[in-house]
Amino acid sequence: MKHGFLKRIVMACAIGLTAATLANASVVITGTRVIYPANAREVTVKLNNNGAAPALVQAWIDDGDASFDAQQRPMPFTITPPVFRVDPAKGQALRVTYTKEPLPSDRESVYWLNVLEIPPKPQAGGEESKNYLQMAFRSRIKLFFRPAGLEGDANQAGGKLTWSLARASGDGKGIVLLAKNPTPYHVTVVQVRVEVKGKTYEADAEMIAPRGQHEFVLKGLSELPQEPPRIQFETINDYGTTVPGAFTPGSR
């Protein structure tokens, strides 16, 4: 069964329904990210159904390109089982296996683990079965494929970032905070702010690719400051914990 088929089920269930009740996902993924060491035979991801009803679940992996259906594009990982039922207060272990397709050996690669949950339909005859909107919930977390022998420590990669203020590379009108990542690891920045003359300017979260860079657009800052600003940021380590950092341009 393909995940596209399950999506069509969700869309069909929603047609013609006029009322809905708010709900939350019952099936949750343990952890906020998956680290796959290149020499591992497989890694296990645990799911739990915290709801009061059984749920039909499908899991798949994609590379983040929304223009392609994951079923139309081979991924270098398989998931077992791909479709399953999880009863209330029960769990399910997903086994993720690398298929040995060639991937870069000098840096991490990133993929996405998707878990789609479809709750059961209300029993026929009940009041709740007359007007309802069946909602599917998709949880999505990053899967990092980590080659053996990479330089440095992934949990310290955030501290290796260098930052500088500059004009936007596009139109040159806005002021951006340019972050450069010299490490072979992906660095997820969940918060960044700049203090200039007693004012604080913030930018949206973003992930910086290995040996890549990213321009963080600072909201409200229109001119480059004369003095070096103080830059504060937070990144996420392998355990899903936020790690604070600070940087002053010219300090390295």
Short mmCIF file of C-alpha atoms in Angstrom, two decimals:
data_model
loop_
_atom_site.label_atom_id
_atom_site.label_comp_id
_atom_site.label_asym_id
_atom_site.label_seq_id
_atom_site.Cartn_x
_atom_site.Cartn_y
_atom_site.Cartn_z
CA MET A 1 0.00 0.00 0.00
CA LYS A 2 1.38 3.40 -0.94
CA HIS A 3 1.14 6.50 1.21
CA GLY A 4 -0.50 8.30 -1.73
CA PHE A 5 -3.40 5.87 -1.38
CA LEU A 6 -3.84 6.75 2.28
CA LYS A 7 -3.80 10.45 1.43
CA ARG A 8 -6.62 9.89 -1.06
CA ILE A 9 -8.63 8.16 1.70
CA VAL A 10 -8.24 11.23 3.90
CA MET A 11 -9.34 13.59 1.14
CA ALA A 12 -12.37 11.45 0.30
CA CYS A 13 -13.49 11.33 3.91
CA ALA A 14 -13.41 15.12 4.12
CA ILE A 15 -15.67 15.77 1.11
CA GLY A 16 -19.17 16.88 1.99
CA LEU A 17 -18.62 17.05 5.73
CA THR A 18 -19.84 20.23 7.37
CA ALA A 19 -18.75 20.02 10.98
CA ALA A 20 -15.54 19.12 12.72
CA THR A 21 -14.13 18.65 16.17
CA LEU A 22 -10.61 19.65 17.10
CA ALA A 23 -8.24 16.80 17.73
CA ASN A 24 -4.59 16.09 18.30
CA ALA A 25 -2.35 13.38 16.95
CA SER A 26 -2.43 10.24 19.10
CA VAL A 27 0.56 8.47 17.58
CA VAL A 28 3.79 10.18 18.55
CA ILE A 29 7.41 9.56 17.63
CA THR A 30 9.89 9.07 20.45
CA GLY A 31 12.63 11.63 19.88
CA THR A 32 12.95 14.64 17.62
CA ARG A 33 15.49 13.32 15.13
CA VAL A 34 17.04 10.06 13.92
CA ILE A 35 20.80 9.59 13.63
CA TYR A 36 21.84 6.78 11.30
CA PRO A 37 25.54 5.85 11.64
CA ALA A 38 26.84 4.56 8.31
CA ASN A 39 28.16 1.36 9.86
CA ALA A 40 24.86 0.47 11.57
CA ARG A 41 22.90 -2.49 10.27
CA GLU A 42 19.65 -0.69 11.10
CA VAL A 43 18.23 1.83 13.54
CA THR A 44 14.98 1.57 15.47
CA VAL A 45 12.43 4.34 15.92
CA LYS A 46 9.73 3.90 18.58
CA LEU A 47 6.14 5.09 18.14
CA ASN A 48 3.48 5.22 20.85
CA ASN A 49 -0.30 5.53 20.61
CA ASN A 50 -1.29 7.81 23.47
CA GLY A 51 -4.90 8.02 22.33
CA ALA A 52 -8.02 6.10 23.32
CA ALA A 53 -8.63 4.47 19.93
CA PRO A 54 -6.61 2.33 17.50
CA ALA A 55 -4.94 4.09 14.59
CA LEU A 56 -3.85 3.10 11.10
CA VAL A 57 -0.34 4.36 10.45
CA GLN A 58 1.94 4.56 7.45
CA ALA A 59 5.62 5.48 7.56
CA TRP A 60 7.94 6.52 4.75
CA ILE A 61 11.11 8.49 4.09
CA ASP A 62 11.60 11.38 1.67
CA ASP A 63 14.41 13.76 0.80
CA GLY A 64 12.47 16.95 1.50
CA ASP A 65 11.61 17.70 -2.13
CA ALA A 66 7.86 18.38 -2.05
CA SER A 67 7.62 18.34 -5.87
CA PHE A 68 8.09 14.56 -5.93
CA ASP A 69 6.05 11.74 -4.44
CA ALA A 70 8.39 9.60 -2.35
CA GLN A 71 6.95 6.52 -4.03
CA GLN A 72 8.09 7.84 -7.40
CA ARG A 73 11.63 8.49 -6.25
CA PRO A 74 13.80 5.72 -4.77
CA MET A 75 15.17 6.49 -1.31
CA PRO A 76 18.33 4.88 0.14
CA PHE A 77 16.36 3.62 3.16
CA THR A 78 13.58 1.14 3.79
CA ILE A 79 11.13 1.07 6.68
CA THR A 80 9.61 -2.04 8.24
CA PRO A 81 6.66 -2.21 8.66
CA PRO A 82 5.50 0.50 6.23
CA VAL A 83 1.79 0.22 7.20
CA PHE A 84 0.43 -1.01 10.51
CA ARG A 85 -2.19 -0.62 13.23
CA VAL A 86 -1.35 0.63 16.70
CA ASP A 87 -3.79 -0.09 19.51
CA PRO A 88 -4.40 2.38 22.37
CA ALA A 89 -1.60 2.55 24.95
CA LYS A 90 0.57 0.35 22.71
CA GLY A 91 3.71 1.00 20.75
CA GLN A 92 5.34 0.03 17.49
CA ALA A 93 9.00 -0.16 16.56
CA LEU A 94 10.03 0.96 13.08
CA ARG A 95 13.18 -0.53 11.64
CA VAL A 96 15.04 1.80 9.30
CA THR A 97 17.63 0.14 7.05
CA TYR A 98 20.18 1.75 4.75
CA THR A 99 20.09 0.13 1.30
CA LYS A 100 23.78 0.87 0.64
CA GLU A 101 23.11 3.29 -2.19
CA PRO A 102 26.10 5.65 -2.56
CA LEU A 103 25.89 8.73 -0.34
CA PRO A 104 28.54 11.39 0.36
CA SER A 105 31.22 10.08 2.71
CA ASP A 106 32.69 13.46 3.70
CA ARG A 107 29.54 15.00 5.19
CA GLU A 108 26.12 14.19 6.61
CA SER A 109 23.10 13.67 4.39
CA VAL A 110 19.61 14.58 5.59
CA TYR A 111 16.27 12.90 4.90
CA TRP A 112 12.84 13.04 6.52
CA LEU A 113 10.93 10.34 8.38
CA ASN A 114 7.17 10.73 7.92
CA VAL A 115 4.49 9.10 10.07
CA LEU A 116 0.90 9.45 8.84
CA GLU A 117 -1.89 8.60 11.29
CA ILE A 118 -5.52 8.08 10.25
CA PRO A 119 -7.96 7.82 13.19
CA PRO A 120 -10.87 5.35 13.05
CA LYS A 121 -14.26 6.37 11.68
CA PRO A 122 -16.97 6.94 14.34
CA GLN A 123 -19.38 4.05 14.72
CA ALA A 124 -22.46 4.23 12.49
CA GLY A 125 -25.61 5.43 14.23
CA GLY A 126 -23.89 7.59 16.80
CA GLU A 127 -24.47 11.33 16.93
CA GLU A 128 -20.80 11.99 16.26
CA SER A 129 -20.99 10.00 13.00
CA LYS A 130 -23.48 12.45 11.43
CA ASN A 131 -21.30 15.55 11.32
CA TYR A 132 -17.59 15.05 11.53
CA LEU A 133 -14.40 15.71 9.68
CA GLN A 134 -11.91 12.89 9.67
CA MET A 135 -8.42 14.30 10.06
CA ALA A 136 -5.12 12.63 9.31
CA PHE A 137 -2.03 13.73 11.21
CA ARG A 138 1.47 13.63 9.80
CA SER A 139 4.50 13.83 12.04
CA ARG A 140 7.82 14.55 10.36
CA ILE A 141 11.33 14.48 11.80
CA LYS A 142 14.80 14.67 10.31
CA LEU A 143 16.89 11.59 9.61
CA PHE A 144 20.63 12.27 9.47
CA PHE A 145 22.87 9.75 7.71
CA ARG A 146 26.29 10.10 9.33
CA PRO A 147 29.36 8.61 7.60
CA ALA A 148 32.08 7.13 9.77
CA GLY A 149 35.21 9.13 10.51
CA LEU A 150 33.83 12.64 10.11
CA GLU A 151 35.98 15.34 11.65
CA GLY A 152 34.86 16.91 14.89
CA ASP A 153 31.84 16.31 17.10
CA ALA A 154 28.29 16.79 15.80
CA ASN A 155 27.15 18.03 19.22
CA GLN A 156 29.71 20.84 19.11
CA ALA A 157 29.10 21.87 15.51
CA GLY A 158 26.85 24.78 16.52
CA GLY A 159 29.75 26.39 18.34
CA LYS A 160 31.82 26.34 15.16
CA LEU A 161 29.46 28.62 13.25
CA THR A 162 30.78 32.03 12.24
CA TRP A 163 28.44 34.99 11.90
CA SER A 164 28.58 38.39 10.21
CA LEU A 165 26.15 41.16 9.27
CA ALA A 166 25.82 41.98 5.60
CA ARG A 167 23.42 43.27 3.00
CA ALA A 168 21.16 40.69 1.41
CA SER A 169 22.76 39.03 -1.61
CA GLY A 170 19.57 39.42 -3.68
CA ASP A 171 18.50 43.06 -3.87
CA GLY A 172 21.04 44.33 -1.36
CA LYS A 173 18.36 46.29 0.48
CA GLY A 174 17.79 44.23 3.60
CA ILE A 175 20.27 43.41 6.36
CA VAL A 176 21.01 39.76 6.93
CA LEU A 177 22.98 37.74 9.40
CA LEU A 178 25.27 35.48 7.39
CA ALA A 179 26.05 32.19 9.11
CA LYS A 180 28.79 29.91 7.78
CA ASN A 181 29.07 26.27 8.80
CA PRO A 182 32.62 24.91 8.36
CA THR A 183 31.75 21.47 9.77
CA PRO A 184 30.62 18.26 7.98
CA TYR A 185 27.42 18.24 10.07
CA HIS A 186 24.02 19.84 9.60
CA VAL A 187 23.37 22.55 12.17
CA THR A 188 19.78 23.46 13.04
CA VAL A 189 19.46 27.00 14.37
CA VAL A 190 16.17 27.33 16.26
CA GLN A 191 16.65 30.88 17.49
CA VAL A 192 18.94 33.77 16.59
CA ARG A 193 18.91 37.39 17.72
CA VAL A 194 21.18 40.38 17.34
CA GLU A 195 21.60 43.21 19.84
CA VAL A 196 22.27 46.60 18.23
CA LYS A 197 22.25 49.83 20.29
CA GLY A 198 20.00 48.36 22.94
CA LYS A 199 17.54 46.88 20.44
CA THR A 200 17.08 43.20 19.66
CA TYR A 201 16.42 41.88 16.14
CA GLU A 202 15.40 38.30 15.44
CA ALA A 203 15.33 35.94 12.47
CA ASP A 204 13.46 32.74 11.62
CA ALA A 205 14.87 29.29 12.38
CA GLU A 206 16.79 27.43 9.69
CA MET A 207 19.09 24.45 9.12
CA ILE A 208 22.55 25.14 7.70
CA ALA A 209 24.03 22.45 5.44
CA PRO A 210 27.51 21.01 6.01
CA ARG A 211 30.18 23.44 4.78
CA GLY A 212 27.36 25.70 3.68
CA GLN A 213 25.97 29.07 4.65
CA HIS A 214 22.64 30.77 5.15
CA GLU A 215 21.39 34.36 5.22
CA PHE A 216 19.11 34.99 8.20
CA VAL A 217 16.88 37.96 7.43
CA LEU A 218 16.75 40.29 10.44
CA LYS A 219 13.31 41.76 10.93
CA GLY A 220 13.35 45.53 11.42
CA LEU A 221 17.08 46.15 10.90
CA SER A 222 17.70 48.36 7.85
CA GLU A 223 21.23 49.66 8.33
CA LEU A 224 24.56 48.05 9.12
CA PRO A 225 25.72 49.03 12.63
CA GLN A 226 29.02 50.82 13.12
CA GLU A 227 30.03 48.69 16.07
CA PRO A 228 30.23 44.87 16.15
CA PRO A 229 26.88 43.55 17.42
CA ARG A 230 26.41 40.79 19.93
CA ILE A 231 24.87 37.71 18.35
CA GLN A 232 23.08 35.08 20.41
CA PHE A 233 21.69 31.85 19.04
CA GLU A 234 20.46 28.38 19.95
CA THR A 235 21.10 25.14 18.10
CA ILE A 236 19.86 21.56 18.61
CA ASN A 237 22.14 18.61 19.37
CA ASP A 238 21.69 14.90 18.65
CA TYR A 239 19.53 14.51 21.75
CA GLY A 240 17.03 17.19 20.76
CA THR A 241 18.34 19.55 23.43
CA THR A 242 18.83 23.25 22.68
CA VAL A 243 22.40 24.52 23.06
CA PRO A 244 22.95 28.28 23.57
CA GLY A 245 25.78 30.10 21.85
CA ALA A 246 27.11 33.63 21.42
CA PHE A 247 29.35 35.27 18.84
CA THR A 248 30.84 38.70 18.29
CA PRO A 249 32.13 39.40 14.76
CA GLY A 250 35.91 39.80 14.77
CA SER A 251 36.32 37.61 17.87
CA ARG A 252 37.92 34.76 15.89
#
